[in-house]
Structure formats: C-alpha cells, structure tokens
Amino acid sequence: MKRKLLMIPGPIEFDAEVMEAMSIPTPSHVAPNFIELFGNTLEMMKKVWMCPSGQPFVVAGTGTLAMDIAGSNLIEPGDHALVVSTGYFGQRYAELLKRYGANVTLLTAPIGDIVPIHKVEEALKKKKYKLMTFTHVDTSTAVLNDPKPFGELGRKYDVLTILDGVCSVAGEEIQQEAWGIDVVLTASQKAIGVPPGLALMVVSQKALSVWKNRKTPVGNYYADWENWLPIMEAYMQRKPSYFGTPAVNLILALEKSLQLILEEGMEQRIERHRKVGHAFREGLKSLGLGTIPVNNDVAANTLSAPYFPENIPGAAIISGIVDEGVIVAGGLLPEIRTQYFRVGHMGMTSQKEVVITLKAIEASLIKQGCEIEKEACLKTAMETL
Ligand code: PMP
C-alpha cells in the first residue's frame, strides 16, 4: 500500500538524505570519524540557534527530557519560577519545575492567545524570579510567542529565560544570542528534521554560571550538566569521552539535517516556513475552517490547529483525511480536545505538501456534506505562495 503523507506536528516527513545518513552500520561513539562528526554537529547547532557563545547539548531522549535537563539544572528547591503558558506544554513545564522544588507562578493565556508582555513584566516586578519559561510555539494550540521581548525582560529583571522551542527551532525565527535567551531547547523530530530520540539545547554562559554556583546538587542524576558538559566539551575538542552512550545513528542523521538546514540558509528557511504557514492558513480559511490562534500575529508557521465545522463529528473528518492519504493529528488541549485537529507543516514541507493536504481536507469535508467550492482552497493557497 502506498505510504501516507505524515502531516502531524512531529514526527514529520524526513529528508531521504537524512534517513540515508543514519542507515549505516553503527560506528563506535569514540571512533575518530564519529568524534569529528559529533564535534561538527555541535558547531552547527550554534549556527542554527544563532548562539555563537552558547554551549550545545545533545542527549538521547525526547523534548520533555530537554525541558527536564534545563529545569533540573537551573532550579534549586525554593527558587521562584515564572511559567508563561500558551497551552498544554506550558502546563507541563509548570508541573516539571515543581518536581525540583520550584515555587511556580503560572500565567496562562486565554485559549488561542498569548499572555500580553506587559502582564509578564507586571509579574516580574512583583517578585524576584530565578527563571522564566515560555513556549515559542505551543503545539497544542498553534499559538506563536515572540521571544524577543521575553529576552529583553529577562535581562532587565535579571531572570534566566528558557524557551521551549520544541515546535519552532529551525522553523520559526530564533536569534538566541542577540535576543538574550538563556536556554533554547528542542527535540529532533520536528523542524530539525531527524527521527524522534534526541533532546537538544543550547545554553548561555550566564545560565551555566548560575548552574555552577548552585548550593545543592542537581535533583536528577541523568540530566545533570556535571555529567554532560565534559562530554560535549570533549566532542567539541575532538576528544573521546563517555558518560552515557550517545544515540550514534541519530547523531549521524542530525549532522546531515543541520547541514541541509544551513545549506538552505536560516533566513530562507524561516521565510519558507512563513510562506507555507500563511498559505496553509489561507487555504483553511477558504475551506471555511477557523483556527485556534486569535489572529495572524500569534499564529505559528510550523503547524495549524483548525476547528472542525460545527455539527460534524471530528473523528469522521480525520478518518476521511486519512482515506485521502494524509495523516493529521487530533486535538491535544484537554479543554477543547474534540473540537479541533492539528496539521504540521514544518521541516521539508513545501507547496506540494500544502496542496496535497488541503485537497485531502477538502475531500473529507465534502464527504461529510460540507458545501465547498471545489479547489478554491488550492487557488487561495497558491496565490499566497
Ligand atoms: N514542548 C512542545 C512545544 C512540544 O510540541 C512537545 C512535543 N509535541 C514537547 C514539548 C515535548 O516533546 P516530546 O514529545 O519529544 O517529549
């Protein structure tokens, strides 16, 4: 049977060259060739994150582990943390930080919107926080935050900033160093374009010095930078080292994917995501589907979250889309889980995938009796592109 197109917000469709790079017999993690390749990979991460003085980390695990690593290394019991939430993953960060003894203040945006930056500043004025977390693109709502003012506030109030970029790194614009964000974390399976299994982050020197000056040990043995920092430094110096066996084949894939990303060029890549995101949203609009983000300024370019039309069972629409050869994801935010679905359009997504996916959604809606002008959505999307 023909393989269906995977248009969920991660894992995504991966480049054939990336899949090829990882499908070689596994080398030793201390083989000279692999050491060189891992070193290159870490150097390239600094370019993709735009953080030349940052320290990259690559650890086997998922995006949640990346959140856990940043949280456990920077929080000591009793520290105050501000979590700015635009959906499911903000809530997750609040829970995670509490495990490490943080006093968490949670600012939650109305569904589909962001927390206005003046509200964030008001909170920062009221209490001395050690760190603040926010989500670049919350994958449960497709809401996009602008990281720049968070970086500015972090500097102004001397608060560390952690950006959950799991659904944004290499898809939405991030200038970590220029914007003064202390940790930008992500996972391999989204816009980075590598199968699931790698937790990735770049950490500022400031955050590392806060960690170095901890009074208590890190409450998570595996995540402790004490274990991982010497390993990352060794690979960057092209020296062998060991703490936990690296996910060798995934790192081979990561090296290839970062090469492809940098060959495309960061500006061009972000612009392509902007165009694809915009075209997809316009296409959805012409199908009569509203989306969760309240306006275009807060709408992600890496995924869309359209509401189902009223009075039509969502499950039927999703299975109709699958019948057309495209896999999309269901809702995730508990409050509205059954009312919407999600479509990823990041990584290698181009005009072709936009067209195939909109066509599949159109066919499924028509099957459910929606009155839609055939192919109007494609015309709208193409005009936008
Ligand atoms: N944060 C965001 C914004 C995400 O989208 C996800 C995954 N969808 C995560 C964190 C958690 O990543 P993982 O599923 O790889 O643990």
XYZ file of C-alpha atoms and ligand atoms in Angstrom:
401
model
C 0.000 0.000 0.000
C 1.178 3.499 -0.798
C 2.660 5.235 2.202
C 0.526 8.055 3.547
C 1.902 11.561 3.916
C 2.726 12.279 7.565
C 1.477 15.787 8.330
C 1.291 15.645 12.126
C 3.281 18.149 14.192
C 6.130 15.708 14.726
C 7.420 13.297 13.813
C 7.362 14.817 10.349
C 8.442 13.648 6.908
C 12.211 13.368 6.851
C 14.585 14.065 4.001
C 15.829 10.932 2.199
C 19.415 12.113 2.687
C 18.868 12.257 6.457
C 17.432 8.736 6.517
C 20.320 7.517 4.404
C 22.895 9.141 6.688
C 21.615 7.194 9.691
C 21.203 3.864 7.971
C 24.874 2.864 8.010
C 26.359 0.221 10.315
C 26.663 1.865 13.720
C 30.147 3.189 14.415
C 31.665 3.326 17.902
C 30.852 6.505 19.774
C 34.608 7.013 20.207
C 35.622 6.253 16.618
C 37.694 9.158 15.262
C 35.259 9.746 12.376
C 32.312 9.871 14.722
C 34.084 12.204 17.153
C 34.767 14.578 14.273
C 31.176 14.355 13.068
C 29.699 14.925 16.546
C 32.009 17.916 17.001
C 30.788 19.355 13.676
C 27.209 18.740 14.720
C 27.624 20.741 17.921
C 29.257 23.592 15.978
C 26.377 23.636 13.506
C 23.814 23.774 16.300
C 25.297 27.085 17.438
C 24.716 28.426 13.921
C 21.141 27.188 13.650
C 20.323 28.532 17.135
C 22.303 31.714 16.307
C 24.193 31.493 19.565
C 27.931 31.571 18.853
C 28.967 31.725 22.514
C 26.422 29.155 23.749
C 27.050 25.585 24.850
C 25.174 22.971 22.829
C 23.964 19.696 24.364
C 22.760 16.593 22.540
C 21.329 13.894 24.808
C 19.335 10.790 23.861
C 15.713 11.389 24.825
C 12.718 13.472 23.825
C 11.745 17.111 24.061
C 10.421 16.541 27.557
C 13.884 15.419 28.609
C 15.266 18.664 27.184
C 12.742 20.540 29.372
C 13.783 18.344 32.298
C 17.503 18.933 31.766
C 17.098 22.718 31.672
C 14.682 22.735 34.624
C 16.584 20.373 36.905
C 19.937 22.059 36.348
C 18.691 25.584 36.920
C 16.173 25.114 39.728
C 17.074 24.632 43.375
C 14.409 23.927 45.990
C 12.632 27.139 46.928
C 13.554 29.074 43.764
C 10.822 31.167 42.172
C 9.944 30.353 38.567
C 7.536 32.144 36.253
C 5.878 29.942 33.632
C 4.121 31.742 30.812
C 1.752 29.229 29.265
C 0.041 29.255 25.897
C -1.231 25.689 26.115
C -0.527 22.116 27.138
C 3.265 22.341 27.110
C 3.368 25.406 29.339
C 1.327 23.494 31.904
C 3.763 20.617 31.590
C 6.687 22.921 32.337
C 4.975 24.205 35.480
C 4.498 20.626 36.766
C 8.040 19.681 35.876
C 9.625 22.611 37.735
C 7.564 21.876 40.847
C 9.184 18.411 41.000
C 12.507 20.125 41.556
C 11.118 22.249 44.366
C 10.365 25.439 42.451
C 7.705 27.879 43.630
C 5.907 28.271 40.344
C 3.775 31.220 39.295
C 1.758 30.290 36.242
C 0.494 32.924 33.821
C -1.957 31.284 31.463
C -3.116 32.844 28.208
C -6.735 32.568 27.082
C -7.054 29.722 24.578
C -5.669 30.873 21.233
C -3.916 33.932 22.541
C -0.639 34.895 24.185
C -0.073 36.459 27.599
C 0.441 40.165 26.826
C 4.038 41.098 27.522
C 3.039 43.884 29.945
C 1.421 41.206 32.126
C 4.678 39.281 32.133
C 6.505 42.440 33.167
C 3.954 43.127 35.912
C 4.642 39.667 37.330
C 8.390 40.212 37.174
C 8.030 43.483 39.077
C 6.145 41.802 41.898
C 8.655 39.113 42.809
C 12.287 38.181 42.227
C 12.256 35.143 39.955
C 15.232 32.966 39.176
C 13.919 31.909 35.819
C 11.046 32.235 33.410
C 9.889 29.720 30.819
C 7.745 30.275 27.758
C 6.786 28.278 24.707
C 7.701 29.555 21.261
C 5.025 27.521 19.506
C 2.651 25.593 21.727
C 1.865 22.513 19.668
C -1.485 22.068 21.378
C -2.811 25.454 20.239
C -0.535 26.525 17.328
C -0.038 29.798 19.211
C 3.205 31.644 18.475
C 5.016 33.794 21.049
C 7.535 36.453 20.102
C 10.659 35.504 22.099
C 12.410 38.862 21.701
C 10.575 40.843 24.424
C 10.980 37.880 26.813
C 14.735 38.096 26.291
C 14.626 41.846 26.950
C 12.649 41.365 30.155
C 14.975 38.590 31.269
C 17.914 40.952 31.003
C 16.077 43.882 32.560
C 14.986 41.910 35.636
C 17.984 39.552 35.743
C 15.856 36.456 35.274
C 17.059 33.443 33.272
C 14.908 32.723 30.221
C 14.105 29.239 28.941
C 12.458 28.977 25.547
C 10.633 25.735 24.770
C 11.417 25.642 21.072
C 10.389 22.020 20.504
C 7.961 23.075 17.793
C 9.963 26.029 16.495
C 13.736 25.601 16.266
C 14.689 25.640 12.563
C 11.120 26.605 11.643
C 10.469 29.935 13.369
C 12.958 32.774 13.734
C 15.266 32.451 16.734
C 18.315 34.593 17.383
C 19.202 33.197 20.768
C 22.263 35.292 21.498
C 21.056 38.596 20.035
C 17.742 38.230 21.839
C 19.395 37.205 25.113
C 17.599 33.902 25.664
C 19.471 31.658 28.084
C 18.240 28.232 27.053
C 16.644 27.303 23.749
C 15.627 23.663 23.786
C 14.089 21.368 21.224
C 13.715 17.757 20.066
C 14.865 16.089 16.885
C 11.522 15.044 15.408
C 10.112 18.409 14.407
C 11.549 21.228 12.286
C 15.084 19.958 12.957
C 14.117 17.057 10.698
C 15.521 13.964 12.428
C 13.571 10.915 13.706
C 12.494 11.087 17.373
C 15.077 10.371 20.046
C 17.286 13.426 20.607
C 16.904 16.144 23.226
C 18.748 19.235 22.007
C 19.570 22.581 23.533
C 21.965 25.490 23.521
C 22.719 27.102 26.883
C 24.140 30.585 27.515
C 27.320 31.076 29.518
C 25.228 33.027 32.019
C 22.943 30.040 32.659
C 25.968 27.771 33.000
C 27.488 30.069 35.601
C 24.204 30.112 37.547
C 24.287 26.308 37.449
C 27.960 26.196 38.508
C 27.116 28.324 41.561
C 24.360 26.027 42.813
C 24.306 25.342 46.528
C 22.581 21.979 46.201
C 23.218 19.032 43.856
C 21.050 18.716 40.737
C 17.997 16.621 41.640
C 18.245 14.432 38.519
C 21.291 12.232 38.034
C 20.944 11.556 34.289
C 20.187 15.170 33.434
C 22.991 16.742 35.491
C 25.225 19.007 33.378
C 28.069 17.843 35.635
C 27.811 14.590 33.670
C 27.133 16.009 30.207
C 29.117 19.234 29.974
C 32.550 17.480 29.930
C 31.238 15.147 27.202
C 30.028 17.971 24.977
C 33.262 19.876 25.561
C 35.314 16.796 24.708
C 33.478 16.234 21.415
C 33.939 19.897 20.571
C 37.661 19.465 21.183
C 37.514 16.293 19.065
C 38.467 14.088 22.014
C 36.901 10.780 23.067
C 34.829 10.681 26.249
C 31.948 8.808 27.804
C 29.101 9.312 30.236
C 26.093 7.592 28.598
C 26.248 6.004 25.154
C 25.201 8.608 22.592
C 22.436 7.776 20.087
C 25.080 7.365 17.407
C 22.873 6.826 14.350
C 20.544 9.669 15.279
C 23.553 11.952 15.598
C 24.639 10.893 12.093
C 21.177 11.962 10.938
C 21.365 15.204 12.895
C 24.655 16.141 11.270
C 23.140 15.657 7.820
C 19.962 17.534 8.669
C 21.824 20.508 10.148
C 23.976 20.591 7.007
C 20.854 20.720 4.837
C 19.325 23.413 7.060
C 22.434 25.595 6.842
C 22.736 24.989 3.100
C 19.203 26.304 2.671
C 20.179 29.280 4.859
C 18.412 30.284 8.073
C 16.733 33.353 6.607
C 15.430 31.486 3.578
C 14.272 28.584 5.696
C 12.336 30.762 8.120
C 10.831 32.686 5.214
C 9.749 29.410 3.569
C 8.045 28.355 6.791
C 6.327 31.753 6.982
C 5.050 31.414 3.435
C 3.929 27.823 3.867
C 2.235 28.616 7.189
C 0.446 31.624 5.769
C -0.660 29.780 2.628
C -1.946 26.877 4.679
C -3.961 29.135 6.970
C -5.426 30.972 3.981
C -6.336 27.623 2.442
C -8.090 26.564 5.646
C -9.957 29.856 5.733
C -11.279 29.314 2.244
C -12.470 25.858 3.344
C -14.494 27.688 5.976
C -12.378 26.437 8.876
C -11.462 28.737 11.734
C -8.225 28.140 13.637
C -7.361 28.387 17.325
C -4.902 31.334 17.204
C -6.936 34.512 17.556
C -5.057 36.383 14.831
C -2.229 36.024 12.343
C 0.327 37.672 14.646
C 0.031 34.816 17.123
C -0.358 32.033 14.552
C 2.504 29.551 14.250
C 4.095 28.798 10.920
C 5.123 25.282 11.869
C 1.625 23.915 12.408
C -2.053 24.866 12.171
C -4.896 23.982 14.515
C -8.247 24.200 12.666
C -11.589 23.760 14.408
C -13.943 21.142 12.968
C -17.078 22.598 11.408
C -19.952 22.525 13.876
C -22.233 19.501 13.921
C -19.824 17.224 12.078
C -18.036 14.557 14.098
C -14.329 15.316 14.147
C -13.328 11.653 14.050
C -15.124 11.253 10.719
C -13.293 14.225 9.259
C -9.921 12.952 10.400
C -10.543 9.455 9.056
C -11.719 10.981 5.763
C -8.407 12.860 5.517
C -6.503 9.649 6.227
C -8.517 7.908 3.473
C -7.178 10.572 1.125
C -3.625 9.574 2.032
C -2.718 12.221 4.599
C -2.207 11.668 8.319
C -3.115 14.584 10.585
C -3.278 14.772 14.385
C -6.238 15.153 16.724
C -6.670 17.857 19.358
C -4.434 17.930 22.437
C -5.576 20.721 24.733
C -7.924 18.977 27.206
C -10.476 21.842 27.348
C -11.220 21.624 23.603
C -9.614 18.348 22.596
C -12.516 17.044 20.485
C -13.206 20.332 18.737
C -10.139 20.651 16.532
C -7.306 18.903 14.741
C -3.687 19.711 14.019
C -1.601 19.746 10.882
C 2.182 20.065 10.965
C 3.850 21.957 8.140
C 7.485 22.195 9.058
C 10.854 20.847 8.037
C 10.806 19.953 4.365
C 7.151 20.931 3.833
C 6.718 22.807 0.562
C 3.983 23.844 -1.831
C 3.479 20.201 -2.818
C 2.576 19.002 0.686
C 0.382 22.073 1.277
C -1.620 21.254 -1.850
C -1.921 17.526 -1.120
C -3.045 18.186 2.454
C -5.579 20.914 1.643
C -7.009 18.684 -1.099
C -7.386 15.816 1.372
C -9.126 18.052 3.926
C -11.421 19.419 1.218
C -12.367 15.925 0.040
C -13.089 14.815 3.585
C -15.278 17.858 4.308
C -17.219 17.319 1.077
C -17.742 13.673 2.037
C -19.299 14.899 5.282
C -21.706 17.104 3.352
C -19.986 20.483 3.625
C -20.748 22.794 0.763
C -17.398 23.918 -0.534
C -16.349 25.391 -3.837
C -14.000 22.725 -5.176
C -10.307 23.633 -5.302
C -10.928 27.204 -4.132
C -8.644 26.499 -1.178
C -5.855 25.462 -3.514
C -6.233 28.627 -5.535
C -6.089 30.754 -2.386
C -3.058 28.887 -1.068
C -1.203 29.113 -4.380
C -1.902 32.812 -4.654
C -0.461 33.296 -1.166
C 2.606 31.238 -2.017
N 7.136 21.186 24.002
C 6.461 21.346 22.877
C 6.127 22.720 22.429
C 6.088 20.239 22.117
O 5.420 20.395 20.993
C 6.423 18.941 22.567
C 6.030 17.704 21.783
N 4.937 17.785 20.994
C 7.128 18.825 23.752
C 7.480 19.969 24.437
C 7.521 17.505 24.296
O 8.357 16.846 23.389
P 8.439 15.246 23.361
O 7.125 14.736 22.928
O 9.520 14.988 22.344
O 8.805 14.820 24.727
